[in-house]
Amino acid sequence: MIIIVYWAKRLDTDRDISNRKDRFTPLIVGIISYFIGFLVSLILGTNDFLTALLLCYSINTGVVLLITVKWKISVHTTGLSGPVGALILLLGPTGALFGIIYPILIWSRVTLEKHTSAQAIAGGVQGFFLTVLEMYMFISLFNFNVGNLVPLTDCIWYILAIISAPVILGILSYAHMNKIVFSAAVIIGFTVFLEYAPLSASVIYILVCLTSCLISLYAGEDYEWSDVLI
């Protein structure tokens, strides 16, 4: 936060650092900071889950930096999806409940005209998947002592439950399709979840769908998702 505030003041820009090319320095500082945290945690032998998570954050920030070279992916939704992904690994459905914030944050970033819907959605999608997959990989690679993690397959279902409605609404709004197509897509998705996913993931799916719809209706005609539902 200090580097973001300092860099924004130095460049005389807003604290979101909206200009894509101005984001490189804060992202590089973030990558180095997380990696130093990982090394310190590893050397001191602190909590193994935290140690793996710090390395994960460093790499995820590096991925954001690479994407930012060409496209202004949302750091806010990436910043949300990392911790929520970690909570899913530890707490399963309880952690996944925090994913309800995801469509709300997308709406915020788009309404404030800081990102397009695609940029805001993509930040979360890559953050969720990278966090969970990397955590499993690092825990295995470093032989960390982390027990009772939620199975990887269940984690994937929880992530799909969180991202499905925003992704569907984003695609349909871009394609100028209506609520009939959205309703059909949601019903098909729910059927798949009931058949293959844990029941708790199906509940998360419905909650995120309802949240996404309520946000769209509340936002009104100026919000692109509402074009699908109204």
C-alpha atoms as a PDB file:
ATOM      1  CA  MET A   1       0.000   0.000   0.000  1.00  0.00           C
ATOM      2  CA  ILE A   2       2.863   2.353   0.792  1.00  0.00           C
ATOM      3  CA  ILE A   3       4.466   1.920  -2.639  1.00  0.00           C
ATOM      4  CA  ILE A   4       1.102   2.398  -4.373  1.00  0.00           C
ATOM      5  CA  VAL A   5       0.361   5.629  -2.501  1.00  0.00           C
ATOM      6  CA  TYR A   6       3.936   6.868  -2.991  1.00  0.00           C
ATOM      7  CA  TRP A   7       4.017   5.978  -6.689  1.00  0.00           C
ATOM      8  CA  ALA A   8       0.628   7.563  -7.360  1.00  0.00           C
ATOM      9  CA  LYS A   9       1.770  10.768  -5.641  1.00  0.00           C
ATOM     10  CA  ARG A  10       5.079  10.799  -7.513  1.00  0.00           C
ATOM     11  CA  LEU A  11       3.356  10.374 -10.883  1.00  0.00           C
ATOM     12  CA  ASP A  12       0.563  12.758  -9.864  1.00  0.00           C
ATOM     13  CA  THR A  13      -2.087  10.193 -10.758  1.00  0.00           C
ATOM     14  CA  ASP A  14      -5.037   8.568  -9.006  1.00  0.00           C
ATOM     15  CA  ARG A  15      -4.439   5.953  -6.315  1.00  0.00           C
ATOM     16  CA  ASP A  16      -5.755   3.199  -8.581  1.00  0.00           C
ATOM     17  CA  ILE A  17      -2.826   4.031 -10.916  1.00  0.00           C
ATOM     18  CA  SER A  18      -5.256   3.720 -13.809  1.00  0.00           C
ATOM     19  CA  ASN A  19      -2.640   4.088 -16.535  1.00  0.00           C
ATOM     20  CA  ARG A  20      -1.532   0.535 -17.356  1.00  0.00           C
ATOM     21  CA  LYS A  21       2.089   1.493 -18.071  1.00  0.00           C
ATOM     22  CA  ASP A  22       2.431   3.215 -14.686  1.00  0.00           C
ATOM     23  CA  ARG A  23       1.730  -0.059 -12.855  1.00  0.00           C
ATOM     24  CA  PHE A  24       4.985  -1.863 -13.597  1.00  0.00           C
ATOM     25  CA  THR A  25       7.056  -0.449 -10.718  1.00  0.00           C
ATOM     26  CA  PRO A  26       4.502  -1.158  -7.934  1.00  0.00           C
ATOM     27  CA  LEU A  27       3.988  -4.676  -9.311  1.00  0.00           C
ATOM     28  CA  ILE A  28       7.734  -5.353  -9.362  1.00  0.00           C
ATOM     29  CA  VAL A  29       8.019  -4.107  -5.764  1.00  0.00           C
ATOM     30  CA  GLY A  30       5.127  -6.413  -4.859  1.00  0.00           C
ATOM     31  CA  ILE A  31       6.810  -9.420  -6.475  1.00  0.00           C
ATOM     32  CA  ILE A  32      10.075  -8.765  -4.610  1.00  0.00           C
ATOM     33  CA  SER A  33       8.300  -8.059  -1.321  1.00  0.00           C
ATOM     34  CA  TYR A  34       6.287 -11.292  -1.404  1.00  0.00           C
ATOM     35  CA  PHE A  35       9.388 -13.285  -2.370  1.00  0.00           C
ATOM     36  CA  ILE A  36      11.402 -11.806   0.504  1.00  0.00           C
ATOM     37  CA  GLY A  37       8.509 -12.723   2.784  1.00  0.00           C
ATOM     38  CA  PHE A  38       8.614 -16.274   1.427  1.00  0.00           C
ATOM     39  CA  LEU A  39      12.374 -16.559   2.078  1.00  0.00           C
ATOM     40  CA  VAL A  40      12.094 -15.147   5.598  1.00  0.00           C
ATOM     41  CA  SER A  41       9.187 -17.459   6.395  1.00  0.00           C
ATOM     42  CA  LEU A  42      11.066 -20.442   4.951  1.00  0.00           C
ATOM     43  CA  ILE A  43      14.293 -19.695   6.866  1.00  0.00           C
ATOM     44  CA  LEU A  44      12.516 -19.051  10.165  1.00  0.00           C
ATOM     45  CA  GLY A  45      10.367 -22.156   9.722  1.00  0.00           C
ATOM     46  CA  THR A  46       7.060 -20.415  10.280  1.00  0.00           C
ATOM     47  CA  ASN A  47       3.675 -21.805   9.241  1.00  0.00           C
ATOM     48  CA  ASP A  48       4.131 -23.921   6.105  1.00  0.00           C
ATOM     49  CA  PHE A  49       0.815 -22.878   4.575  1.00  0.00           C
ATOM     50  CA  LEU A  50       1.730 -19.193   4.917  1.00  0.00           C
ATOM     51  CA  THR A  51       5.191 -19.857   3.456  1.00  0.00           C
ATOM     52  CA  ALA A  52       3.701 -21.516   0.374  1.00  0.00           C
ATOM     53  CA  LEU A  53       1.086 -18.750   0.060  1.00  0.00           C
ATOM     54  CA  LEU A  54       3.725 -15.999   0.028  1.00  0.00           C
ATOM     55  CA  LEU A  55       5.533 -17.723  -2.841  1.00  0.00           C
ATOM     56  CA  CYS A  56       2.196 -18.141  -4.590  1.00  0.00           C
ATOM     57  CA  TYR A  57       1.441 -14.417  -4.229  1.00  0.00           C
ATOM     58  CA  SER A  58       4.857 -13.524  -5.628  1.00  0.00           C
ATOM     59  CA  ILE A  59       4.328 -15.662  -8.722  1.00  0.00           C
ATOM     60  CA  ASN A  60       0.722 -14.519  -9.208  1.00  0.00           C
ATOM     61  CA  THR A  61       1.852 -10.891  -9.092  1.00  0.00           C
ATOM     62  CA  GLY A  62       4.474 -11.782 -11.699  1.00  0.00           C
ATOM     63  CA  VAL A  63       1.748 -13.216 -13.932  1.00  0.00           C
ATOM     64  CA  VAL A  64      -0.249  -9.998 -13.511  1.00  0.00           C
ATOM     65  CA  LEU A  65       2.862  -8.014 -14.486  1.00  0.00           C
ATOM     66  CA  LEU A  66       3.314 -10.049 -17.681  1.00  0.00           C
ATOM     67  CA  ILE A  67      -0.348  -9.590 -18.618  1.00  0.00           C
ATOM     68  CA  THR A  68      -0.182  -5.865 -17.804  1.00  0.00           C
ATOM     69  CA  VAL A  69       2.451  -5.420 -20.521  1.00  0.00           C
ATOM     70  CA  LYS A  70      -0.364  -5.819 -23.067  1.00  0.00           C
ATOM     71  CA  TRP A  71      -3.644  -5.628 -21.139  1.00  0.00           C
ATOM     72  CA  LYS A  72      -4.874  -3.919 -17.962  1.00  0.00           C
ATOM     73  CA  ILE A  73      -6.115  -6.932 -16.011  1.00  0.00           C
ATOM     74  CA  SER A  74      -7.733  -6.066 -12.687  1.00  0.00           C
ATOM     75  CA  VAL A  75      -5.360  -6.189  -9.722  1.00  0.00           C
ATOM     76  CA  HIS A  76      -8.331  -5.735  -7.384  1.00  0.00           C
ATOM     77  CA  THR A  77     -10.107  -8.935  -8.415  1.00  0.00           C
ATOM     78  CA  THR A  78      -6.785 -10.784  -8.502  1.00  0.00           C
ATOM     79  CA  GLY A  79      -6.105  -9.476  -4.998  1.00  0.00           C
ATOM     80  CA  LEU A  80      -9.485 -10.811  -3.863  1.00  0.00           C
ATOM     81  CA  SER A  81      -9.219 -14.218  -5.513  1.00  0.00           C
ATOM     82  CA  GLY A  82      -5.848 -15.112  -3.955  1.00  0.00           C
ATOM     83  CA  PRO A  83      -7.008 -14.962  -0.313  1.00  0.00           C
ATOM     84  CA  VAL A  84     -10.390 -16.501  -1.167  1.00  0.00           C
ATOM     85  CA  GLY A  85      -8.604 -19.328  -2.975  1.00  0.00           C
ATOM     86  CA  ALA A  86      -6.514 -19.883   0.166  1.00  0.00           C
ATOM     87  CA  LEU A  87      -9.655 -19.901   2.321  1.00  0.00           C
ATOM     88  CA  ILE A  88     -11.233 -22.466   0.010  1.00  0.00           C
ATOM     89  CA  LEU A  89      -8.184 -24.705   0.464  1.00  0.00           C
ATOM     90  CA  LEU A  90      -8.470 -24.430   4.243  1.00  0.00           C
ATOM     91  CA  LEU A  91     -12.213 -24.152   4.866  1.00  0.00           C
ATOM     92  CA  GLY A  92     -13.991 -25.470   1.775  1.00  0.00           C
ATOM     93  CA  PRO A  93     -17.558 -24.117   1.499  1.00  0.00           C
ATOM     94  CA  THR A  94     -17.080 -21.632   4.355  1.00  0.00           C
ATOM     95  CA  GLY A  95     -14.126 -20.092   2.536  1.00  0.00           C
ATOM     96  CA  ALA A  96     -15.984 -20.187  -0.782  1.00  0.00           C
ATOM     97  CA  LEU A  97     -18.750 -18.021   0.712  1.00  0.00           C
ATOM     98  CA  PHE A  98     -16.336 -15.087   0.532  1.00  0.00           C
ATOM     99  CA  GLY A  99     -16.463 -15.530  -3.247  1.00  0.00           C
ATOM    100  CA  ILE A 100     -19.819 -13.758  -3.188  1.00  0.00           C
ATOM    101  CA  ILE A 101     -17.751 -10.560  -3.020  1.00  0.00           C
ATOM    102  CA  TYR A 102     -16.349 -11.342  -6.501  1.00  0.00           C
ATOM    103  CA  PRO A 103     -19.326 -10.163  -8.651  1.00  0.00           C
ATOM    104  CA  ILE A 104     -19.744  -7.153  -6.344  1.00  0.00           C
ATOM    105  CA  LEU A 105     -16.115  -6.154  -6.911  1.00  0.00           C
ATOM    106  CA  ILE A 106     -16.492  -6.610 -10.674  1.00  0.00           C
ATOM    107  CA  TRP A 107     -19.470  -4.245 -10.623  1.00  0.00           C
ATOM    108  CA  SER A 108     -17.468  -1.732  -8.570  1.00  0.00           C
ATOM    109  CA  ARG A 109     -14.472  -1.702 -10.917  1.00  0.00           C
ATOM    110  CA  VAL A 110     -16.626  -1.417 -14.042  1.00  0.00           C
ATOM    111  CA  THR A 111     -18.944   1.240 -12.579  1.00  0.00           C
ATOM    112  CA  LEU A 112     -15.957   3.327 -11.479  1.00  0.00           C
ATOM    113  CA  GLU A 113     -14.669   2.989 -15.073  1.00  0.00           C
ATOM    114  CA  LYS A 114     -11.357   1.545 -13.885  1.00  0.00           C
ATOM    115  CA  HIS A 115     -11.722  -1.665 -15.893  1.00  0.00           C
ATOM    116  CA  THR A 116     -13.832  -3.335 -18.526  1.00  0.00           C
ATOM    117  CA  SER A 117     -15.982  -6.258 -17.457  1.00  0.00           C
ATOM    118  CA  ALA A 118     -13.568  -8.656 -19.187  1.00  0.00           C
ATOM    119  CA  GLN A 119     -10.561  -7.246 -17.302  1.00  0.00           C
ATOM    120  CA  ALA A 120     -12.326  -7.457 -13.946  1.00  0.00           C
ATOM    121  CA  ILE A 121     -13.605 -10.991 -14.563  1.00  0.00           C
ATOM    122  CA  ALA A 122     -10.241 -12.239 -15.844  1.00  0.00           C
ATOM    123  CA  GLY A 123      -8.369 -10.969 -12.785  1.00  0.00           C
ATOM    124  CA  GLY A 124     -10.449 -13.185 -10.539  1.00  0.00           C
ATOM    125  CA  VAL A 125     -10.467 -16.234 -12.808  1.00  0.00           C
ATOM    126  CA  GLN A 126      -6.686 -16.396 -13.099  1.00  0.00           C
ATOM    127  CA  GLY A 127      -6.209 -15.607  -9.422  1.00  0.00           C
ATOM    128  CA  PHE A 128      -8.509 -18.371  -8.180  1.00  0.00           C
ATOM    129  CA  PHE A 129      -7.068 -21.108 -10.365  1.00  0.00           C
ATOM    130  CA  LEU A 130      -3.411 -20.100 -10.032  1.00  0.00           C
ATOM    131  CA  THR A 131      -3.614 -19.870  -6.249  1.00  0.00           C
ATOM    132  CA  VAL A 132      -5.158 -23.297  -5.712  1.00  0.00           C
ATOM    133  CA  LEU A 133      -3.012 -25.110  -8.284  1.00  0.00           C
ATOM    134  CA  GLU A 134       0.226 -23.455  -7.165  1.00  0.00           C
ATOM    135  CA  MET A 135      -0.480 -24.109  -3.496  1.00  0.00           C
ATOM    136  CA  TYR A 136      -0.868 -27.820  -4.112  1.00  0.00           C
ATOM    137  CA  MET A 137       2.281 -27.813  -6.246  1.00  0.00           C
ATOM    138  CA  PHE A 138       4.431 -25.896  -3.722  1.00  0.00           C
ATOM    139  CA  ILE A 139       3.232 -27.933  -0.745  1.00  0.00           C
ATOM    140  CA  SER A 140       4.259 -31.086  -2.605  1.00  0.00           C
ATOM    141  CA  LEU A 141       7.501 -29.630  -3.990  1.00  0.00           C
ATOM    142  CA  PHE A 142       8.798 -28.346  -0.646  1.00  0.00           C
ATOM    143  CA  ASN A 143       7.273 -31.224   1.314  1.00  0.00           C
ATOM    144  CA  PHE A 144       5.493 -28.763   3.568  1.00  0.00           C
ATOM    145  CA  ASN A 145       3.573 -30.140   6.521  1.00  0.00           C
ATOM    146  CA  VAL A 146       0.088 -28.929   5.704  1.00  0.00           C
ATOM    147  CA  GLY A 147      -2.714 -31.285   6.651  1.00  0.00           C
ATOM    148  CA  ASN A 148      -6.448 -31.468   6.059  1.00  0.00           C
ATOM    149  CA  LEU A 149      -6.505 -29.429   2.870  1.00  0.00           C
ATOM    150  CA  VAL A 150      -9.736 -29.530   0.862  1.00  0.00           C
ATOM    151  CA  PRO A 151      -9.276 -31.988  -2.045  1.00  0.00           C
ATOM    152  CA  LEU A 152      -8.183 -30.311  -5.270  1.00  0.00           C
ATOM    153  CA  THR A 153     -11.244 -31.523  -7.196  1.00  0.00           C
ATOM    154  CA  ASP A 154     -13.591 -29.958  -4.632  1.00  0.00           C
ATOM    155  CA  CYS A 155     -11.585 -26.706  -4.761  1.00  0.00           C
ATOM    156  CA  ILE A 156     -12.060 -26.577  -8.533  1.00  0.00           C
ATOM    157  CA  TRP A 157     -15.811 -27.029  -8.115  1.00  0.00           C
ATOM    158  CA  TYR A 158     -15.966 -24.183  -5.585  1.00  0.00           C
ATOM    159  CA  ILE A 159     -14.019 -21.933  -7.947  1.00  0.00           C
ATOM    160  CA  LEU A 160     -16.339 -22.819 -10.844  1.00  0.00           C
ATOM    161  CA  ALA A 161     -19.299 -22.058  -8.579  1.00  0.00           C
ATOM    162  CA  ILE A 162     -17.901 -18.572  -7.922  1.00  0.00           C
ATOM    163  CA  ILE A 163     -16.850 -17.612 -11.443  1.00  0.00           C
ATOM    164  CA  SER A 164     -19.624 -19.205 -13.552  1.00  0.00           C
ATOM    165  CA  ALA A 165     -22.312 -16.519 -13.304  1.00  0.00           C
ATOM    166  CA  PRO A 166     -19.948 -13.541 -13.869  1.00  0.00           C
ATOM    167  CA  VAL A 167     -18.308 -15.311 -16.811  1.00  0.00           C
ATOM    168  CA  ILE A 168     -21.674 -16.219 -18.365  1.00  0.00           C
ATOM    169  CA  LEU A 169     -23.020 -12.690 -17.880  1.00  0.00           C
ATOM    170  CA  GLY A 170     -19.833 -11.207 -19.302  1.00  0.00           C
ATOM    171  CA  ILE A 171     -19.958 -13.371 -22.427  1.00  0.00           C
ATOM    172  CA  LEU A 172     -23.693 -12.884 -22.994  1.00  0.00           C
ATOM    173  CA  SER A 173     -23.520  -9.109 -22.529  1.00  0.00           C
ATOM    174  CA  TYR A 174     -20.670  -8.974 -25.048  1.00  0.00           C
ATOM    175  CA  ALA A 175     -22.691 -11.103 -27.475  1.00  0.00           C
ATOM    176  CA  HIS A 176     -25.864  -9.036 -26.838  1.00  0.00           C
ATOM    177  CA  MET A 177     -27.914 -12.071 -25.789  1.00  0.00           C
ATOM    178  CA  ASN A 178     -30.995 -11.989 -23.565  1.00  0.00           C
ATOM    179  CA  LYS A 179     -32.212 -13.443 -20.272  1.00  0.00           C
ATOM    180  CA  ILE A 180     -33.629 -16.574 -21.910  1.00  0.00           C
ATOM    181  CA  VAL A 181     -30.136 -17.680 -22.900  1.00  0.00           C
ATOM    182  CA  PHE A 182     -28.815 -16.727 -19.458  1.00  0.00           C
ATOM    183  CA  SER A 183     -31.586 -18.676 -17.702  1.00  0.00           C
ATOM    184  CA  ALA A 184     -30.882 -21.732 -19.852  1.00  0.00           C
ATOM    185  CA  ALA A 185     -27.142 -21.497 -19.150  1.00  0.00           C
ATOM    186  CA  VAL A 186     -27.725 -21.168 -15.391  1.00  0.00           C
ATOM    187  CA  ILE A 187     -30.111 -24.140 -15.321  1.00  0.00           C
ATOM    188  CA  ILE A 188     -27.691 -26.312 -17.300  1.00  0.00           C
ATOM    189  CA  GLY A 189     -24.874 -25.273 -14.983  1.00  0.00           C
ATOM    190  CA  PHE A 190     -26.953 -26.060 -11.890  1.00  0.00           C
ATOM    191  CA  THR A 191     -27.823 -29.486 -13.302  1.00  0.00           C
ATOM    192  CA  VAL A 192     -24.121 -30.221 -13.837  1.00  0.00           C
ATOM    193  CA  PHE A 193     -23.294 -29.104 -10.300  1.00  0.00           C
ATOM    194  CA  LEU A 194     -26.037 -31.257  -8.781  1.00  0.00           C
ATOM    195  CA  GLU A 195     -24.796 -34.273 -10.734  1.00  0.00           C
ATOM    196  CA  TYR A 196     -21.046 -34.007 -10.210  1.00  0.00           C
ATOM    197  CA  ALA A 197     -20.119 -31.384  -7.596  1.00  0.00           C
ATOM    198  CA  PRO A 198     -20.401 -31.400  -3.783  1.00  0.00           C
ATOM    199  CA  LEU A 199     -23.824 -30.156  -2.643  1.00  0.00           C
ATOM    200  CA  SER A 200     -22.175 -27.201  -0.903  1.00  0.00           C
ATOM    201  CA  ALA A 201     -20.643 -26.111  -4.244  1.00  0.00           C
ATOM    202  CA  SER A 202     -24.138 -26.151  -5.787  1.00  0.00           C
ATOM    203  CA  VAL A 203     -25.316 -23.847  -2.994  1.00  0.00           C
ATOM    204  CA  ILE A 204     -22.403 -21.469  -3.607  1.00  0.00           C
ATOM    205  CA  TYR A 205     -23.234 -21.519  -7.331  1.00  0.00           C
ATOM    206  CA  ILE A 206     -26.839 -20.441  -6.634  1.00  0.00           C
ATOM    207  CA  LEU A 207     -25.774 -17.738  -4.162  1.00  0.00           C
ATOM    208  CA  VAL A 208     -23.283 -16.198  -6.598  1.00  0.00           C
ATOM    209  CA  CYS A 209     -25.852 -16.369  -9.420  1.00  0.00           C
ATOM    210  CA  LEU A 210     -28.423 -14.568  -7.256  1.00  0.00           C
ATOM    211  CA  THR A 211     -25.859 -11.978  -6.156  1.00  0.00           C
ATOM    212  CA  SER A 212     -24.814 -11.337  -9.767  1.00  0.00           C
ATOM    213  CA  CYS A 213     -28.441 -10.922 -10.855  1.00  0.00           C
ATOM    214  CA  LEU A 214     -29.315  -8.596  -7.968  1.00  0.00           C
ATOM    215  CA  ILE A 215     -26.260  -6.452  -8.678  1.00  0.00           C
ATOM    216  CA  SER A 216     -27.204  -6.233 -12.350  1.00  0.00           C
ATOM    217  CA  LEU A 217     -30.781  -5.230 -11.590  1.00  0.00           C
ATOM    218  CA  TYR A 218     -29.684  -2.718  -8.934  1.00  0.00           C
ATOM    219  CA  ALA A 219     -27.103  -1.167 -11.250  1.00  0.00           C
ATOM    220  CA  GLY A 220     -29.723  -0.401 -13.884  1.00  0.00           C
ATOM    221  CA  GLU A 221     -29.468   0.017 -17.625  1.00  0.00           C
ATOM    222  CA  ASP A 222     -26.049   1.681 -17.519  1.00  0.00           C
ATOM    223  CA  TYR A 223     -24.440  -1.556 -16.335  1.00  0.00           C
ATOM    224  CA  GLU A 224     -23.761  -3.990 -19.183  1.00  0.00           C
ATOM    225  CA  TRP A 225     -24.841  -7.124 -17.306  1.00  0.00           C
ATOM    226  CA  SER A 226     -28.303  -5.630 -16.874  1.00  0.00           C
ATOM    227  CA  ASP A 227     -28.762  -5.746 -20.656  1.00  0.00           C
ATOM    228  CA  VAL A 228     -28.860  -9.528 -20.380  1.00  0.00           C
ATOM    229  CA  LEU A 229     -31.461  -9.574 -17.603  1.00  0.00           C
ATOM    230  CA  ILE A 230     -33.771  -6.661 -18.411  1.00  0.00           C
END
